[in-house]
PDB file of C-alpha atoms in Angstrom:
ATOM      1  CA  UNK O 121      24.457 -39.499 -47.094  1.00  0.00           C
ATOM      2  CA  UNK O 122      23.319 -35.931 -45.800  1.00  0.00           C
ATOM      3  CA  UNK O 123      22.759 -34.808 -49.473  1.00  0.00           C
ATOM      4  CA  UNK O 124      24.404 -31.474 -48.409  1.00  0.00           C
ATOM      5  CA  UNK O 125      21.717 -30.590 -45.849  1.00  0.00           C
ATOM      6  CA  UNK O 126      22.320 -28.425 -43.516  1.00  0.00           C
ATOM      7  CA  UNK O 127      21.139 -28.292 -39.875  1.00  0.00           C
ATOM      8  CA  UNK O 128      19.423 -24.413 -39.113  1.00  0.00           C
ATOM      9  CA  UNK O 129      19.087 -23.022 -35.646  1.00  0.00           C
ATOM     10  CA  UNK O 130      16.104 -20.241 -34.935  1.00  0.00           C
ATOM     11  CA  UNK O 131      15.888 -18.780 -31.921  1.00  0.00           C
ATOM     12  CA  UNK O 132      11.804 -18.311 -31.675  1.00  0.00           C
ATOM     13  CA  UNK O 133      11.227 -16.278 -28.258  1.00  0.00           C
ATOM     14  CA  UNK O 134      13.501 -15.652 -25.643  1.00  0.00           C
ATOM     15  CA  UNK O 135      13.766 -19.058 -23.606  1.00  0.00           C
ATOM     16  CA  UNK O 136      13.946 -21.279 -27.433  1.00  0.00           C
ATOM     17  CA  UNK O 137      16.364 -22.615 -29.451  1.00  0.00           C
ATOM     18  CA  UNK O 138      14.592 -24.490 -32.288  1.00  0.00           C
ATOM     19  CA  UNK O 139      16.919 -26.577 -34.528  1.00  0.00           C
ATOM     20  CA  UNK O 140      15.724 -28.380 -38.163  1.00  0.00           C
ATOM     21  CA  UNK O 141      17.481 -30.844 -39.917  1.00  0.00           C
ATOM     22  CA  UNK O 142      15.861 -33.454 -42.103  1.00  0.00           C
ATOM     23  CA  UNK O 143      17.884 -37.371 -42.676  1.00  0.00           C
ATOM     24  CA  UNK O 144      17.767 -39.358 -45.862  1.00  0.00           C
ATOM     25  CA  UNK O 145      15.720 -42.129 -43.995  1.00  0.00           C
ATOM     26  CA  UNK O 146      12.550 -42.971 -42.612  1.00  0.00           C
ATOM     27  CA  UNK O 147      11.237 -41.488 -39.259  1.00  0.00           C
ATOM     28  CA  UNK O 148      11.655 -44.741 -37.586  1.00  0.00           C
ATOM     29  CA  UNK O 149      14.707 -44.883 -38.258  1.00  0.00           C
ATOM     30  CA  UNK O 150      15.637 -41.910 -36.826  1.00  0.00           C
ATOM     31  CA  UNK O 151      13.873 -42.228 -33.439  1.00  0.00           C
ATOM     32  CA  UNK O 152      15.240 -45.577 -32.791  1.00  0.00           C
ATOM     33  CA  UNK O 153      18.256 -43.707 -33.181  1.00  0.00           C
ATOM     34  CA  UNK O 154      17.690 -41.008 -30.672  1.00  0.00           C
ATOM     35  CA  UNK O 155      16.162 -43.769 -28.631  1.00  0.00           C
ATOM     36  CA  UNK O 156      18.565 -46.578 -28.688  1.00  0.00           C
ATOM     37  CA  UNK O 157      21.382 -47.098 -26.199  1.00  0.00           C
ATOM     38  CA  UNK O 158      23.069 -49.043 -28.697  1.00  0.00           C
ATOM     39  CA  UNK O 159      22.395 -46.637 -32.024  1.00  0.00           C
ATOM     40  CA  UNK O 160      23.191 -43.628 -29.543  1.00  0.00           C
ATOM     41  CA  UNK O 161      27.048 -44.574 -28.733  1.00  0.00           C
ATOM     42  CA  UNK O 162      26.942 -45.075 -32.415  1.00  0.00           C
ATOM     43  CA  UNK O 163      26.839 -41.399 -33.111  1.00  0.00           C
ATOM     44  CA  UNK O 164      25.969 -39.203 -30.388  1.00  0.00           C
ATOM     45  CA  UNK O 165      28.067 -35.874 -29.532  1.00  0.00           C
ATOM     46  CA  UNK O 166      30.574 -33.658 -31.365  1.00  0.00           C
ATOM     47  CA  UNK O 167      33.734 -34.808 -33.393  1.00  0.00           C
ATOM     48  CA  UNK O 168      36.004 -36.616 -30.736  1.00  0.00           C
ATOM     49  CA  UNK O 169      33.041 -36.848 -28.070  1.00  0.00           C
ATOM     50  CA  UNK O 170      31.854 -40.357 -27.368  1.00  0.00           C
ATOM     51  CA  UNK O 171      29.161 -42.073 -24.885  1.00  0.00           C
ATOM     52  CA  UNK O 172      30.834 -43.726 -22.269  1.00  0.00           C
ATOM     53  CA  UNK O 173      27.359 -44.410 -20.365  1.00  0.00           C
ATOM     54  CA  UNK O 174      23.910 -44.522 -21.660  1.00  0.00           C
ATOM     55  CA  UNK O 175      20.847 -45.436 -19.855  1.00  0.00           C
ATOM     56  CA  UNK O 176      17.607 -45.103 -21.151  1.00  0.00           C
ATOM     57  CA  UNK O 177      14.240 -45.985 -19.802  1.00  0.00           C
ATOM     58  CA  UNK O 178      11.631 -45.334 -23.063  1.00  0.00           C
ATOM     59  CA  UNK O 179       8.345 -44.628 -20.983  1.00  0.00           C
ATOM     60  CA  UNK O 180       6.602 -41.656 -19.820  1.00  0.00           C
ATOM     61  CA  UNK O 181       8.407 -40.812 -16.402  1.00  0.00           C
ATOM     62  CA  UNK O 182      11.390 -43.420 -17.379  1.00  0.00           C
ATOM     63  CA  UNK O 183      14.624 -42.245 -16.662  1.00  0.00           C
ATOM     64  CA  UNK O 184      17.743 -41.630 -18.927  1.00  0.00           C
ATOM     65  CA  UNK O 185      21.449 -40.767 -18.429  1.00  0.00           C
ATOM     66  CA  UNK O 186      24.521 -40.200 -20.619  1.00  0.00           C
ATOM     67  CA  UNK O 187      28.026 -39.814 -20.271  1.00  0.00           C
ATOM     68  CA  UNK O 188      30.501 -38.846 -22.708  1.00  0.00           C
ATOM     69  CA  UNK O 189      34.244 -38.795 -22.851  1.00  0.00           C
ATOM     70  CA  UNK O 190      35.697 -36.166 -24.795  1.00  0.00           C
ATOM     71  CA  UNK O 191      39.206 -36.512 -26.651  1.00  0.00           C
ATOM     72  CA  UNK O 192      40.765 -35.061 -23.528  1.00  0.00           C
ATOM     73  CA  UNK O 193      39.366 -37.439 -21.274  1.00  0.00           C
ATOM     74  CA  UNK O 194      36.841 -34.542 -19.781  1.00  0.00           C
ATOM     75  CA  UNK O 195      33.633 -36.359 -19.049  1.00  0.00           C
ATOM     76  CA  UNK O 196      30.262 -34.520 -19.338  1.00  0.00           C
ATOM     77  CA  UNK O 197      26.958 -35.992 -17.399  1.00  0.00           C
ATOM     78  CA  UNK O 198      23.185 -35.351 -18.367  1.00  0.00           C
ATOM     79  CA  UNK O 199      20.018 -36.390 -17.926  1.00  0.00           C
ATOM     80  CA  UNK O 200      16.411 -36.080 -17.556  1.00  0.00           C
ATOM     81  CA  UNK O 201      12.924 -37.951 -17.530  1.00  0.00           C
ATOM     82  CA  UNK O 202      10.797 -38.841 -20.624  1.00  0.00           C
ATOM     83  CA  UNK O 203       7.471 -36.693 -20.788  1.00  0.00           C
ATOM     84  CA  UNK O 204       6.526 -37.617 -23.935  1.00  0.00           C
ATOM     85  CA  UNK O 205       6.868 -40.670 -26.014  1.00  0.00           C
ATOM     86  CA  UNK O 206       5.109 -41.105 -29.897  1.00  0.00           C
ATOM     87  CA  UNK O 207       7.015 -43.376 -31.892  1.00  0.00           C
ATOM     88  CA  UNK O 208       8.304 -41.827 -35.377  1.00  0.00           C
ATOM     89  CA  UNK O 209       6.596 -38.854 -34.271  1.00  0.00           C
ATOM     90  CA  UNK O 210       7.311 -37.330 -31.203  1.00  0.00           C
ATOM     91  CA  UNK O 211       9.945 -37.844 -28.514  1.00  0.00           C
ATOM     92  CA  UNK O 212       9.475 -35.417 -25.325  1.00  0.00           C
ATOM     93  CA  UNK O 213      12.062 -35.083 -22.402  1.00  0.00           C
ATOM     94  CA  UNK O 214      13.370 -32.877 -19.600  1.00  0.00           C
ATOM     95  CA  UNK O 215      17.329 -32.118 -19.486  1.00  0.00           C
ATOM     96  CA  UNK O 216      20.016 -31.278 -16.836  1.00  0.00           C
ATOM     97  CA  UNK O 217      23.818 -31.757 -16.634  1.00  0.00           C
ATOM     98  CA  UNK O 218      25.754 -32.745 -14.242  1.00  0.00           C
ATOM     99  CA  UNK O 219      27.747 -29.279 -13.870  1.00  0.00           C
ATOM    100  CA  UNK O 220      25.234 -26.981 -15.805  1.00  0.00           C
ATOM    101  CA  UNK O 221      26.403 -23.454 -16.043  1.00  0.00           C
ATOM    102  CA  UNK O 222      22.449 -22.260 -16.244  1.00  0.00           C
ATOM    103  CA  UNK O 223      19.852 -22.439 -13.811  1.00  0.00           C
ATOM    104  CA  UNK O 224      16.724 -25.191 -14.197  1.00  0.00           C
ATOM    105  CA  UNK O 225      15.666 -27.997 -16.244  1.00  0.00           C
ATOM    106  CA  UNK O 226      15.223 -27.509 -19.871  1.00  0.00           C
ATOM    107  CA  UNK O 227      12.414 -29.450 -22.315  1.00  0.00           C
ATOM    108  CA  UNK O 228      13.598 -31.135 -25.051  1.00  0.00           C
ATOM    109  CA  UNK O 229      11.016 -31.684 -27.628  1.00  0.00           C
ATOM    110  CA  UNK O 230      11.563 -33.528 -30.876  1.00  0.00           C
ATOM    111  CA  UNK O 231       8.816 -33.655 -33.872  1.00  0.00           C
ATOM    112  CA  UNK O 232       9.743 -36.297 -37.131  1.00  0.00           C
ATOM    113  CA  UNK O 233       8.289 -35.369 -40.347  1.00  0.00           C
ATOM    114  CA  UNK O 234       8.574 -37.938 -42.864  1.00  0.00           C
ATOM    115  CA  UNK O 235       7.895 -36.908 -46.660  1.00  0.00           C
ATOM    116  CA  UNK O 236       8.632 -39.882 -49.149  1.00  0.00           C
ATOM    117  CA  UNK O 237      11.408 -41.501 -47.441  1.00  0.00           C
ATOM    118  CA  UNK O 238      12.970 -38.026 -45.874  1.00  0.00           C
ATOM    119  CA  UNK O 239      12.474 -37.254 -42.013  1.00  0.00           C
ATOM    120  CA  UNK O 240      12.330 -33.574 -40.986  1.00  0.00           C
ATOM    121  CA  UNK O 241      13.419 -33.431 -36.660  1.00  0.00           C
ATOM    122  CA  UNK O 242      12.457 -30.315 -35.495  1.00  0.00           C
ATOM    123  CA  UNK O 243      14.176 -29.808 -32.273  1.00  0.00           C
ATOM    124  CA  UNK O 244      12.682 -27.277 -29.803  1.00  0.00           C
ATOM    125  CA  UNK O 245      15.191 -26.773 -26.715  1.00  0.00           C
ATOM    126  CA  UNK O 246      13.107 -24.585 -23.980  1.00  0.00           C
ATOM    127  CA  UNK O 247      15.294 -22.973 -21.022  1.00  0.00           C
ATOM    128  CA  UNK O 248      13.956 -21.898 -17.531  1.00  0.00           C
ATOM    129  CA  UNK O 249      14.956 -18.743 -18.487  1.00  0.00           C
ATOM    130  CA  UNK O 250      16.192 -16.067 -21.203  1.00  0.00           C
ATOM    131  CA  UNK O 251      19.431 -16.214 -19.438  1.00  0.00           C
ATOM    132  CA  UNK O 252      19.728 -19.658 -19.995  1.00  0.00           C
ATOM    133  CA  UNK O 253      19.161 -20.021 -23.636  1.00  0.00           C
ATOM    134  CA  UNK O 254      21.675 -17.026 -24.069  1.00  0.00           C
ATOM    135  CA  UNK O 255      24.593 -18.300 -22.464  1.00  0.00           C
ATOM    136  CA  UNK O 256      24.169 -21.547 -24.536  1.00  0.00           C
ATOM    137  CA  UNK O 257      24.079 -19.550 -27.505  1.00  0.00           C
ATOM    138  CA  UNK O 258      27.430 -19.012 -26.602  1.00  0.00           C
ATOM    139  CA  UNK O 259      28.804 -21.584 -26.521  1.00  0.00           C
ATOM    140  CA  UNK O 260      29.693 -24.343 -29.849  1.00  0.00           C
ATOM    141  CA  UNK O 261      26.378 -25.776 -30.257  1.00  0.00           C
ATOM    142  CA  UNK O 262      25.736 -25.260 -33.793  1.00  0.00           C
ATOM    143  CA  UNK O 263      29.145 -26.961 -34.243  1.00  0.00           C
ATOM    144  CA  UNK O 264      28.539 -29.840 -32.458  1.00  0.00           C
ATOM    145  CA  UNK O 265      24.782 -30.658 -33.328  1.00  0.00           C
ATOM    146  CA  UNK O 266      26.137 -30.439 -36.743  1.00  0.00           C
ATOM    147  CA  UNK O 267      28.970 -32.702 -36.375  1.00  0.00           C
ATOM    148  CA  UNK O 268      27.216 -35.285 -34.410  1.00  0.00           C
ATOM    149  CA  UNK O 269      24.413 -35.355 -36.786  1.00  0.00           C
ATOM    150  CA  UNK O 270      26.805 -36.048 -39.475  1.00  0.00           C
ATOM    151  CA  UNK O 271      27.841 -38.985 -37.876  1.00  0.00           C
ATOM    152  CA  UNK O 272      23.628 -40.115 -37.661  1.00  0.00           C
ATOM    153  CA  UNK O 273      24.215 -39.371 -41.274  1.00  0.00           C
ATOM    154  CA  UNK O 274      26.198 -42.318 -41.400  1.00  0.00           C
ATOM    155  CA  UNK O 275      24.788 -44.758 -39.329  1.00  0.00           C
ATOM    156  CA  UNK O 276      21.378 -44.179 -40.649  1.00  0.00           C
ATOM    157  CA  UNK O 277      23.074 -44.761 -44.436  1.00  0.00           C
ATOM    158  CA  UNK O 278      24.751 -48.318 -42.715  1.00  0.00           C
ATOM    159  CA  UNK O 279      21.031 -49.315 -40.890  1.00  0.00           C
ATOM    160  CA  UNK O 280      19.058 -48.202 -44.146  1.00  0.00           C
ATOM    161  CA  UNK O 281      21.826 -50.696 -46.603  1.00  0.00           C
ATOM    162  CA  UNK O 282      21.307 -53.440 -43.791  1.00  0.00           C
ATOM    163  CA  UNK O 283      17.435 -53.413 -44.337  1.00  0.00           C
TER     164      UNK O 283
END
């Protein structure tokens, strides 16, 4: 259902990594999705990633948690605390993992766009430090945003036929 779009990655200053993508659905749809324990393990993580665990707590200062299990059985921990929370607009958050190779917390900030029946998420991912955002650079992230949001792709095509 992605309609061939493409998911681009910007790296604004030195501690951002900003990534766009817009989803043939509403922006509703699309938060419950990053929202939703039960949407999440639906299509969270790269190809051959899956959550094993996920715990959220939607409210300002609410906790979450997730756990995935990769194809090798390698398990990979994060979590943070909800800062902001706007429905179809707005979804703010801090982020750690378990065995995090960079120093600090980072801020995860999402912004939905909706233009007649198309949501734009603007992801901004800010690092404690330059460091930080260059090491993830590094490593597969473009790959497995992309894959994982192919798989939203699909379960927002399912939710939207279900409506």
């Amino acid at each position: 259902m992605s309609g061939g779009r493409e998911l681009t990655v910007t790296t604004p200053t030195d501690r951002e990594i900003v990534l766009t993508r817009a989803f043939d659905a509403p922006a509703g749809l699309v938060f419950d999705a990053l929202t939703r324990p039960d949407l999440l393990r639906r299509w969270f993580g790269a190809q051959g990633w899956h959550l094993v665990d996920c715990q959220v707590d939607l409210r300002v200062g609410g906790a979450w948690r997730f756990v995935s299990r990769g194809p090798d059985g390698q398990e990979m921990a994060h979590g943070g605390t909800y800062q902001v929370i706007e429905p179809a607009r707005r979804l703010v958050y801090t982020e750690r993992y378990d065995d995090q190779s960079y120093p600090g917390d980072t801020l995860i900030s999402h912004r939905l766009v909706e233009r007649a029946g198309v949501a734009t998420l603007t992801t901004t991912i800010r690092y404690a430090t330059p460091e930080g955002r260059d090491r993830v650079l590094r490593y597969p992230m473009r790959r497995g945003v992309t894959e994982g949001y192919r798989r939203l792709d699909d379960l927002l095509a399912e939710l939207a036929e279900a409506r």
